[in-house]
PDB file of C-alpha atoms in Angstrom:
ATOM      1  CA  MET A1274      -0.019   0.038  -0.017  1.00  0.00           C
ATOM      2  CA  ARG A1275       1.323   3.338  -0.938  1.00  0.00           C
ATOM      3  CA  VAL A1276       0.464   6.196   1.493  1.00  0.00           C
ATOM      4  CA  ALA A1277       1.444   9.965   0.917  1.00  0.00           C
ATOM      5  CA  THR A1278       0.999  13.386   2.495  1.00  0.00           C
ATOM      6  CA  TRP A1279       0.895  16.615   0.601  1.00  0.00           C
ATOM      7  CA  ASN A1280       0.080  20.266   1.781  1.00  0.00           C
ATOM      8  CA  VAL A1281      -1.628  21.119  -1.707  1.00  0.00           C
ATOM      9  CA  ASN A1282      -2.170  24.907  -0.916  1.00  0.00           C
ATOM     10  CA  SER A1283      -5.652  24.931  -2.090  1.00  0.00           C
ATOM     11  CA  VAL A1284      -7.133  21.802  -3.573  1.00  0.00           C
ATOM     12  CA  ARG A1285      -9.525  23.615  -5.927  1.00  0.00           C
ATOM     13  CA  THR A1286      -6.615  25.378  -7.405  1.00  0.00           C
ATOM     14  CA  ARG A1287      -4.562  22.305  -7.896  1.00  0.00           C
ATOM     15  CA  VAL A1288      -6.923  19.545  -8.187  1.00  0.00           C
ATOM     16  CA  GLY A1289      -5.536  18.552 -11.767  1.00  0.00           C
ATOM     17  CA  ARG A1290      -2.177  18.325 -10.518  1.00  0.00           C
ATOM     18  CA  VAL A1291      -3.124  16.507  -7.418  1.00  0.00           C
ATOM     19  CA  VAL A1292      -5.372  13.799  -9.270  1.00  0.00           C
ATOM     20  CA  ASP A1293      -2.733  13.294 -12.110  1.00  0.00           C
ATOM     21  CA  TRP A1294       0.009  12.827  -9.564  1.00  0.00           C
ATOM     22  CA  LEU A1295      -2.077  10.214  -7.562  1.00  0.00           C
ATOM     23  CA  VAL A1296      -2.792   8.183 -10.675  1.00  0.00           C
ATOM     24  CA  ARG A1297       0.826   8.524 -11.995  1.00  0.00           C
ATOM     25  CA  GLU A1298       2.443   7.505  -8.850  1.00  0.00           C
ATOM     26  CA  ASP A1299      -0.109   4.804  -7.997  1.00  0.00           C
ATOM     27  CA  VAL A1300      -0.931   6.108  -4.754  1.00  0.00           C
ATOM     28  CA  ASP A1301      -3.527   4.296  -2.553  1.00  0.00           C
ATOM     29  CA  VAL A1302      -4.065   6.924   0.219  1.00  0.00           C
ATOM     30  CA  LEU A1303      -3.178  10.559   0.246  1.00  0.00           C
ATOM     31  CA  GLY A1304      -3.532  12.883   3.312  1.00  0.00           C
ATOM     32  CA  MET A1305      -3.836  16.518   2.235  1.00  0.00           C
ATOM     33  CA  GLN A1306      -3.346  19.648   4.120  1.00  0.00           C
ATOM     34  CA  GLU A1307      -4.429  23.400   3.526  1.00  0.00           C
ATOM     35  CA  ILE A1308      -7.131  22.315   1.411  1.00  0.00           C
ATOM     36  CA  LYS A1309      -8.655  25.815   1.881  1.00  0.00           C
ATOM     37  CA  CYS A1310     -12.369  24.855   1.471  1.00  0.00           C
ATOM     38  CA  LYS A1311     -15.425  23.454   3.080  1.00  0.00           C
ATOM     39  CA  PRO A1312     -16.270  19.764   2.437  1.00  0.00           C
ATOM     40  CA  GLU A1313     -19.149  20.836   0.069  1.00  0.00           C
ATOM     41  CA  GLN A1314     -16.720  22.916  -1.940  1.00  0.00           C
ATOM     42  CA  PHE A1315     -14.201  20.054  -2.465  1.00  0.00           C
ATOM     43  CA  PRO A1316     -13.714  18.915  -5.918  1.00  0.00           C
ATOM     44  CA  VAL A1317     -14.831  15.283  -5.173  1.00  0.00           C
ATOM     45  CA  GLU A1318     -15.896  14.587  -8.750  1.00  0.00           C
ATOM     46  CA  ALA A1319     -12.333  14.601 -10.051  1.00  0.00           C
ATOM     47  CA  PHE A1320     -11.038  12.327  -7.410  1.00  0.00           C
ATOM     48  CA  GLU A1321     -14.075   9.913  -7.886  1.00  0.00           C
ATOM     49  CA  ALA A1322     -13.469   9.795 -11.692  1.00  0.00           C
ATOM     50  CA  ALA A1323      -9.890   8.415 -10.841  1.00  0.00           C
ATOM     51  CA  GLY A1324     -11.165   5.742  -8.365  1.00  0.00           C
ATOM     52  CA  TYR A1325     -10.791   7.647  -5.019  1.00  0.00           C
ATOM     53  CA  THR A1326     -13.265   8.449  -2.361  1.00  0.00           C
ATOM     54  CA  VAL A1327     -12.715  11.625  -0.242  1.00  0.00           C
ATOM     55  CA  GLU A1328     -13.117  12.533   3.485  1.00  0.00           C
ATOM     56  CA  ALA A1329     -12.719  16.159   4.040  1.00  0.00           C
ATOM     57  CA  HIS A1330     -12.527  18.526   7.090  1.00  0.00           C
ATOM     58  CA  GLY A1331     -12.600  22.203   6.382  1.00  0.00           C
ATOM     59  CA  LEU A1332     -14.606  25.154   7.885  1.00  0.00           C
ATOM     60  CA  ASN A1333     -13.725  28.048   5.594  1.00  0.00           C
ATOM     61  CA  GLN A1334     -10.952  29.239   3.194  1.00  0.00           C
ATOM     62  CA  TRP A1335      -8.156  28.768   5.560  1.00  0.00           C
ATOM     63  CA  ASN A1336      -6.577  25.503   6.840  1.00  0.00           C
ATOM     64  CA  GLY A1337      -8.432  22.357   6.163  1.00  0.00           C
ATOM     65  CA  VAL A1338      -7.311  18.655   5.877  1.00  0.00           C
ATOM     66  CA  ALA A1339      -8.556  15.617   3.926  1.00  0.00           C
ATOM     67  CA  PHE A1340      -8.010  12.109   2.678  1.00  0.00           C
ATOM     68  CA  ALA A1341      -8.409  10.536  -0.683  1.00  0.00           C
ATOM     69  CA  SER A1342      -8.352   6.703  -0.831  1.00  0.00           C
ATOM     70  CA  ARG A1343      -9.081   4.173  -3.373  1.00  0.00           C
ATOM     71  CA  LEU A1344      -9.356   1.614  -0.437  1.00  0.00           C
ATOM     72  CA  PRO A1345     -12.227   1.771   2.133  1.00  0.00           C
ATOM     73  CA  MET A1346     -11.740   4.417   5.037  1.00  0.00           C
ATOM     74  CA  GLU A1347     -13.132   3.497   8.356  1.00  0.00           C
ATOM     75  CA  ASP A1348     -13.258   5.235  11.826  1.00  0.00           C
ATOM     76  CA  VAL A1349     -13.334   8.614  10.362  1.00  0.00           C
ATOM     77  CA  THR A1350     -12.316  11.336  12.925  1.00  0.00           C
ATOM     78  CA  ARG A1351     -12.303  14.989  12.657  1.00  0.00           C
ATOM     79  CA  ASP A1352     -10.134  16.697  15.289  1.00  0.00           C
ATOM     80  CA  PHE A1353      -8.361  14.865  17.959  1.00  0.00           C
ATOM     81  CA  PRO A1354      -9.540  14.702  21.613  1.00  0.00           C
ATOM     82  CA  GLY A1355      -8.333  17.682  23.566  1.00  0.00           C
ATOM     83  CA  GLN A1356      -7.375  19.680  20.322  1.00  0.00           C
ATOM     84  CA  PRO A1357      -6.766  23.305  21.177  1.00  0.00           C
ATOM     85  CA  GLY A1358      -8.723  26.079  19.603  1.00  0.00           C
ATOM     86  CA  PHE A1359      -7.577  29.493  18.538  1.00  0.00           C
ATOM     87  CA  LEU A1360      -9.068  32.893  17.796  1.00  0.00           C
ATOM     88  CA  LYS A1361      -6.840  35.922  17.191  1.00  0.00           C
ATOM     89  CA  GLY A1362      -6.945  38.340  20.302  1.00  0.00           C
ATOM     90  CA  GLN A1363      -8.996  35.901  22.462  1.00  0.00           C
ATOM     91  CA  GLU A1364      -7.976  33.461  25.309  1.00  0.00           C
ATOM     92  CA  GLY A1365      -9.859  30.855  27.147  1.00  0.00           C
ATOM     93  CA  PRO A1366     -10.931  27.229  26.952  1.00  0.00           C
ATOM     94  CA  ASP A1367     -13.565  27.516  24.413  1.00  0.00           C
ATOM     95  CA  LEU A1368     -11.830  28.774  21.493  1.00  0.00           C
ATOM     96  CA  PRO A1369     -13.007  27.609  18.159  1.00  0.00           C
ATOM     97  CA  VAL A1370     -11.131  24.426  16.862  1.00  0.00           C
ATOM     98  CA  GLU A1371      -9.670  24.823  13.477  1.00  0.00           C
ATOM     99  CA  ALA A1372      -9.830  22.113  10.786  1.00  0.00           C
ATOM    100  CA  ARG A1373      -6.303  20.831  11.198  1.00  0.00           C
ATOM    101  CA  ALA A1374      -6.517  17.068  11.871  1.00  0.00           C
ATOM    102  CA  ILE A1375      -8.676  14.144  10.369  1.00  0.00           C
ATOM    103  CA  GLY A1376      -7.944  10.439  11.013  1.00  0.00           C
ATOM    104  CA  VAL A1377      -9.006   7.388   9.180  1.00  0.00           C
ATOM    105  CA  THR A1378      -8.284   3.706   9.320  1.00  0.00           C
ATOM    106  CA  VAL A1379      -7.246   1.829   6.087  1.00  0.00           C
ATOM    107  CA  GLU A1380      -6.458  -1.849   5.846  1.00  0.00           C
ATOM    108  CA  GLY A1381      -5.985  -1.784   9.609  1.00  0.00           C
ATOM    109  CA  VAL A1382      -3.513   1.176   9.357  1.00  0.00           C
ATOM    110  CA  ARG A1383      -4.381   4.364  11.585  1.00  0.00           C
ATOM    111  CA  LEU A1384      -3.599   7.540   9.517  1.00  0.00           C
ATOM    112  CA  TRP A1385      -3.869  11.128  10.594  1.00  0.00           C
ATOM    113  CA  SER A1386      -3.347  14.019   8.216  1.00  0.00           C
ATOM    114  CA  LEU A1387      -2.118  16.956  10.177  1.00  0.00           C
ATOM    115  CA  TYR A1388      -1.707  20.539   9.468  1.00  0.00           C
ATOM    116  CA  VAL A1389       0.243  21.834  12.631  1.00  0.00           C
ATOM    117  CA  PRO A1390      -0.263  25.681  13.331  1.00  0.00           C
ATOM    118  CA  ASN A1391       2.491  27.882  11.873  1.00  0.00           C
ATOM    119  CA  GLY A1392       3.360  29.825  15.087  1.00  0.00           C
ATOM    120  CA  ARG A1393       3.981  33.093  13.012  1.00  0.00           C
ATOM    121  CA  GLU A1394       6.564  34.696  15.382  1.00  0.00           C
ATOM    122  CA  LEU A1395       8.270  33.838  18.552  1.00  0.00           C
ATOM    123  CA  GLY A1396       6.230  35.379  21.284  1.00  0.00           C
ATOM    124  CA  ASP A1397       3.050  35.434  19.251  1.00  0.00           C
ATOM    125  CA  PRO A1398      -0.165  33.917  20.660  1.00  0.00           C
ATOM    126  CA  HIS A1399      -0.067  31.587  17.657  1.00  0.00           C
ATOM    127  CA  TYR A1400       3.255  30.386  18.917  1.00  0.00           C
ATOM    128  CA  THR A1401       1.929  29.384  22.171  1.00  0.00           C
ATOM    129  CA  TYR A1402      -1.065  27.693  20.456  1.00  0.00           C
ATOM    130  CA  LYS A1403       1.338  25.777  18.310  1.00  0.00           C
ATOM    131  CA  LEU A1404       3.258  24.370  21.268  1.00  0.00           C
ATOM    132  CA  ASP A1405      -0.012  23.616  23.078  1.00  0.00           C
ATOM    133  CA  TRP A1406      -1.439  21.837  19.937  1.00  0.00           C
ATOM    134  CA  LEU A1407       1.700  19.606  19.616  1.00  0.00           C
ATOM    135  CA  ALA A1408       1.735  18.921  23.373  1.00  0.00           C
ATOM    136  CA  GLN A1409      -1.988  17.663  23.303  1.00  0.00           C
ATOM    137  CA  LEU A1410      -1.341  15.557  20.225  1.00  0.00           C
ATOM    138  CA  ALA A1411       1.610  14.091  21.765  1.00  0.00           C
ATOM    139  CA  ASP A1412      -0.643  13.119  24.797  1.00  0.00           C
ATOM    140  CA  ARG A1413      -3.125  11.681  22.601  1.00  0.00           C
ATOM    141  CA  THR A1414      -0.417   9.597  20.857  1.00  0.00           C
ATOM    142  CA  THR A1415       0.683   8.230  24.234  1.00  0.00           C
ATOM    143  CA  GLU A1416      -2.934   7.165  24.923  1.00  0.00           C
ATOM    144  CA  TRP A1417      -3.464   5.529  21.547  1.00  0.00           C
ATOM    145  CA  LEU A1418      -0.275   3.562  21.767  1.00  0.00           C
ATOM    146  CA  ALA A1419      -0.959   2.507  25.252  1.00  0.00           C
ATOM    147  CA  ALA A1420      -4.392   1.166  24.288  1.00  0.00           C
ATOM    148  CA  GLU A1421      -3.093  -0.498  21.267  1.00  0.00           C
ATOM    149  CA  PRO A1422       0.852  -1.080  21.552  1.00  0.00           C
ATOM    150  CA  ASP A1423       0.794  -2.933  18.078  1.00  0.00           C
ATOM    151  CA  LEU A1424      -1.262  -0.403  16.150  1.00  0.00           C
ATOM    152  CA  PRO A1425       0.390   0.749  12.768  1.00  0.00           C
ATOM    153  CA  LEU A1426      -0.186   4.451  13.277  1.00  0.00           C
ATOM    154  CA  ALA A1427       1.177   7.267  11.205  1.00  0.00           C
ATOM    155  CA  LEU A1428       0.910  10.898  11.986  1.00  0.00           C
ATOM    156  CA  MET A1429       1.807  12.591   8.712  1.00  0.00           C
ATOM    157  CA  GLY A1430       1.419  16.084   7.222  1.00  0.00           C
ATOM    158  CA  ASP A1431       2.953  19.601   7.402  1.00  0.00           C
ATOM    159  CA  TRP A1432       4.452  19.696  10.824  1.00  0.00           C
ATOM    160  CA  ASN A1433       5.875  23.413  10.457  1.00  0.00           C
ATOM    161  CA  VAL A1434       8.905  22.308  12.318  1.00  0.00           C
ATOM    162  CA  ALA A1435      12.573  21.686  10.970  1.00  0.00           C
ATOM    163  CA  PRO A1436      13.702  19.387  13.680  1.00  0.00           C
ATOM    164  CA  LEU A1437      17.341  19.242  12.587  1.00  0.00           C
ATOM    165  CA  ASP A1438      19.676  22.031  11.388  1.00  0.00           C
ATOM    166  CA  GLU A1439      20.123  20.238   8.214  1.00  0.00           C
ATOM    167  CA  ASP A1440      16.393  20.673   7.474  1.00  0.00           C
ATOM    168  CA  VAL A1441      16.800  24.405   6.404  1.00  0.00           C
ATOM    169  CA  TRP A1442      19.159  25.626   3.652  1.00  0.00           C
ATOM    170  CA  ASP A1443      20.901  28.090   5.998  1.00  0.00           C
ATOM    171  CA  LEU A1444      20.300  28.316   9.740  1.00  0.00           C
ATOM    172  CA  ARG A1445      21.425  31.732   9.949  1.00  0.00           C
ATOM    173  CA  VAL A1446      18.457  32.964   8.039  1.00  0.00           C
ATOM    174  CA  PHE A1447      16.140  31.523  10.586  1.00  0.00           C
ATOM    175  CA  GLU A1448      17.874  32.836  13.548  1.00  0.00           C
ATOM    176  CA  GLY A1449      15.209  34.224  15.948  1.00  0.00           C
ATOM    177  CA  SER A1450      12.435  32.567  13.963  1.00  0.00           C
ATOM    178  CA  THR A1451       9.687  29.957  14.272  1.00  0.00           C
ATOM    179  CA  HIS A1452      10.160  26.366  12.999  1.00  0.00           C
ATOM    180  CA  VAL A1453      13.557  25.967  14.241  1.00  0.00           C
ATOM    181  CA  SER A1454      13.305  27.320  17.888  1.00  0.00           C
ATOM    182  CA  GLU A1455      14.232  24.938  20.741  1.00  0.00           C
ATOM    183  CA  PRO A1456      10.691  24.576  22.176  1.00  0.00           C
ATOM    184  CA  GLU A1457       9.275  23.657  18.826  1.00  0.00           C
ATOM    185  CA  ARG A1458      12.140  21.021  18.166  1.00  0.00           C
ATOM    186  CA  ALA A1459      11.482  19.757  21.725  1.00  0.00           C
ATOM    187  CA  ALA A1460       7.886  19.382  20.892  1.00  0.00           C
ATOM    188  CA  PHE A1461       8.679  17.434  17.819  1.00  0.00           C
ATOM    189  CA  ARG A1462      11.110  15.158  19.720  1.00  0.00           C
ATOM    190  CA  ALA A1463       8.331  14.541  22.239  1.00  0.00           C
ATOM    191  CA  PHE A1464       6.704  12.332  19.576  1.00  0.00           C
ATOM    192  CA  GLU A1465       9.868  10.134  19.363  1.00  0.00           C
ATOM    193  CA  GLU A1466       9.880   9.832  23.205  1.00  0.00           C
ATOM    194  CA  ARG A1467       6.283   8.653  22.990  1.00  0.00           C
ATOM    195  CA  GLY A1468       7.082   5.845  20.470  1.00  0.00           C
ATOM    196  CA  LEU A1469       6.974   7.435  16.939  1.00  0.00           C
ATOM    197  CA  GLN A1470       9.762   7.627  14.432  1.00  0.00           C
ATOM    198  CA  ASP A1471      10.458   9.509  11.284  1.00  0.00           C
ATOM    199  CA  VAL A1472      10.088   6.548   8.775  1.00  0.00           C
ATOM    200  CA  VAL A1473      11.352   8.583   5.721  1.00  0.00           C
ATOM    201  CA  ARG A1474      14.517   9.925   6.850  1.00  0.00           C
ATOM    202  CA  PRO A1475      16.428   6.436   7.181  1.00  0.00           C
ATOM    203  CA  LEU A1476      15.482   5.791   3.455  1.00  0.00           C
ATOM    204  CA  VAL A1477      15.753   9.458   2.294  1.00  0.00           C
ATOM    205  CA  PRO A1478      18.262  11.150   4.398  1.00  0.00           C
ATOM    206  CA  THR A1479      18.507  14.389   2.644  1.00  0.00           C
ATOM    207  CA  GLY A1480      15.989  16.625   0.680  1.00  0.00           C
ATOM    208  CA  TYR A1481      13.524  19.482   1.498  1.00  0.00           C
ATOM    209  CA  THR A1482       9.806  19.331   1.111  1.00  0.00           C
ATOM    210  CA  TYR A1483       8.899  23.037   1.021  1.00  0.00           C
ATOM    211  CA  TRP A1484      10.198  26.024  -0.882  1.00  0.00           C
ATOM    212  CA  ASP A1485       8.793  29.603  -0.522  1.00  0.00           C
ATOM    213  CA  TYR A1486       7.439  31.152  -3.685  1.00  0.00           C
ATOM    214  CA  LYS A1487       9.539  34.219  -3.075  1.00  0.00           C
ATOM    215  CA  GLN A1488      13.065  35.160  -3.950  1.00  0.00           C
ATOM    216  CA  LEU A1489      13.776  32.215  -6.266  1.00  0.00           C
ATOM    217  CA  ARG A1490      13.830  29.827  -3.309  1.00  0.00           C
ATOM    218  CA  PHE A1491      13.181  26.636  -5.484  1.00  0.00           C
ATOM    219  CA  PRO A1492      15.649  27.301  -8.220  1.00  0.00           C
ATOM    220  CA  ARG A1493      18.186  28.039  -5.653  1.00  0.00           C
ATOM    221  CA  ASN A1494      17.169  24.967  -3.569  1.00  0.00           C
ATOM    222  CA  GLU A1495      16.642  27.188  -0.522  1.00  0.00           C
ATOM    223  CA  GLY A1496      14.083  24.879   1.111  1.00  0.00           C
ATOM    224  CA  MET A1497      13.004  23.243   4.357  1.00  0.00           C
ATOM    225  CA  ARG A1498      12.177  19.735   5.354  1.00  0.00           C
ATOM    226  CA  ILE A1499       8.847  20.315   7.335  1.00  0.00           C
ATOM    227  CA  ASP A1500       6.621  17.538   6.040  1.00  0.00           C
ATOM    228  CA  PHE A1501       6.968  14.258   7.762  1.00  0.00           C
ATOM    229  CA  VAL A1502       5.490  10.654   8.337  1.00  0.00           C
ATOM    230  CA  MET A1503       5.913   9.979  11.860  1.00  0.00           C
ATOM    231  CA  GLY A1504       4.987   6.147  12.484  1.00  0.00           C
ATOM    232  CA  SER A1505       4.789   3.712  15.345  1.00  0.00           C
ATOM    233  CA  GLN A1506       7.037   0.831  15.533  1.00  0.00           C
ATOM    234  CA  ALA A1507       4.434  -1.394  13.965  1.00  0.00           C
ATOM    235  CA  PHE A1508       4.123   1.182  11.144  1.00  0.00           C
ATOM    236  CA  ALA A1509       7.784   1.380  10.715  1.00  0.00           C
ATOM    237  CA  ASP A1510       8.124  -2.471  10.550  1.00  0.00           C
ATOM    238  CA  VAL A1511       6.072  -2.511   7.472  1.00  0.00           C
ATOM    239  CA  THR A1512       7.637   0.453   5.860  1.00  0.00           C
ATOM    240  CA  VAL A1513       9.702  -0.758   2.801  1.00  0.00           C
ATOM    241  CA  GLY A1514      10.185   2.578   0.782  1.00  0.00           C
ATOM    242  CA  ALA A1515       9.919   6.354   0.681  1.00  0.00           C
ATOM    243  CA  THR A1516      10.152   9.169  -1.709  1.00  0.00           C
ATOM    244  CA  ILE A1517      10.340  12.984  -1.504  1.00  0.00           C
ATOM    245  CA  HIS A1518       8.517  13.966  -4.898  1.00  0.00           C
ATOM    246  CA  ARG A1519      10.811  16.932  -5.527  1.00  0.00           C
ATOM    247  CA  ASP A1520       9.664  17.408  -9.155  1.00  0.00           C
ATOM    248  CA  GLU A1521       6.029  18.352  -8.104  1.00  0.00           C
ATOM    249  CA  ARG A1522       7.460  21.830  -7.188  1.00  0.00           C
ATOM    250  CA  LYS A1523       8.174  22.367 -10.910  1.00  0.00           C
ATOM    251  CA  GLY A1524       5.749  23.360 -13.549  1.00  0.00           C
ATOM    252  CA  ASP A1525       2.703  25.401 -13.623  1.00  0.00           C
ATOM    253  CA  ALA A1526       1.100  26.621 -10.434  1.00  0.00           C
ATOM    254  CA  PRO A1527       2.676  24.202  -8.141  1.00  0.00           C
ATOM    255  CA  SER A1528       2.064  23.980  -4.410  1.00  0.00           C
ATOM    256  CA  ASP A1529       4.994  25.286  -2.301  1.00  0.00           C
ATOM    257  CA  HIS A1530       5.190  21.731  -0.625  1.00  0.00           C
ATOM    258  CA  VAL A1531       5.797  18.533  -2.467  1.00  0.00           C
ATOM    259  CA  PRO A1532       4.320  15.066  -1.719  1.00  0.00           C
ATOM    260  CA  VAL A1533       6.152  12.686   0.482  1.00  0.00           C
ATOM    261  CA  SER A1534       5.054   8.986  -0.001  1.00  0.00           C
ATOM    262  CA  VAL A1535       5.874   5.712   1.886  1.00  0.00           C
ATOM    263  CA  ASP A1536       5.471   2.152   0.655  1.00  0.00           C
ATOM    264  CA  LEU A1537       3.924  -0.474   3.047  1.00  0.00           C
ATOM    265  CA  ASP A1538       4.274  -4.121   2.672  1.00  0.00           C
ATOM    266  CA  LEU A1539       0.842  -5.204   3.850  1.00  0.00           C
ATOM    267  CA  ASP A1540       0.136  -7.886   1.241  1.00  0.00           C
ATOM    268  CA  THR A1541      -2.864  -5.927   0.236  1.00  0.00           C
ATOM    269  CA  VAL A1542      -4.557  -7.136  -2.885  1.00  0.00           C
ATOM    270  CA  LEU A1543      -6.043  -4.323  -4.734  1.00  0.00           C
ATOM    271  CA  ASP A1544      -8.796  -4.367  -7.438  1.00  0.00           C
ATOM    272  CA  ASP A1545      -7.286  -3.590 -10.693  1.00  0.00           C
ATOM    273  CA  ASP A1546     -10.658  -2.741 -12.161  1.00  0.00           C
ATOM    274  CA  ARG A1547     -10.209   1.079 -11.843  1.00  0.00           C
ATOM    275  CA  PRO A1548     -11.398   3.963 -14.070  1.00  0.00           C
ATOM    276  CA  MET A1549      -9.031   4.767 -16.895  1.00  0.00           C
ATOM    277  CA  ILE A1550      -7.806   8.336 -16.823  1.00  0.00           C
ATOM    278  CA  PHE A1551      -6.994   9.949 -20.237  1.00  0.00           C
TER     279      PHE A1551
END
């Protein structure tokens, strides 16, 4: 089974690219982030024509997460328990929860598509929100694995954290910025301490997943590695391949992120009677 994650930066803008890539790369399940639409606005028809069903979670033109799968999706969960909310200029326990997390189970594998808050600037309320969001998710991860120690679980998506110095093209450029601060990196490491591991880096040691649209960042390869598939031991044990699809940053109207895929050896027999795409 081939599973992938991709911050598509508006699925309605890039639906053609996304569906074409799914078919071309023979992807079974794709977790998307930043879909930037409500479920009723999602371009479902194009995915269905290619043989995929969609589960989407979006509240407005910002954020939003989704899954597209050509295998049955079960136990669909929008938001994780305890997920913090955020509203600019407001504080308190009852803030609106943004559409940043969706979970599904496919072939016994539990997958989450996550769009971690950006953080904006050190000291900004959004930065505190980001750290709290990650802390709550880490706590849920502990609970999930305690309940099912052998669960093939993957938290995948745009983490908005560069956990290692080599995950940015020039650390000096990021001095005093988010994504590389020690609290953010500690929050990322907490998932490793709770039993998850980056299943892509051992197979693809180098490579960025994001390049800003500004200042010719992509042609200069001035990128960041901030999109990850963090898997439980049971998930890592069945991971046999991984790819960062750098070429998807090229061409017309690309997302500023590229897909990251992993191949799982589940001995899944897929139905080859799929719609032909011309």
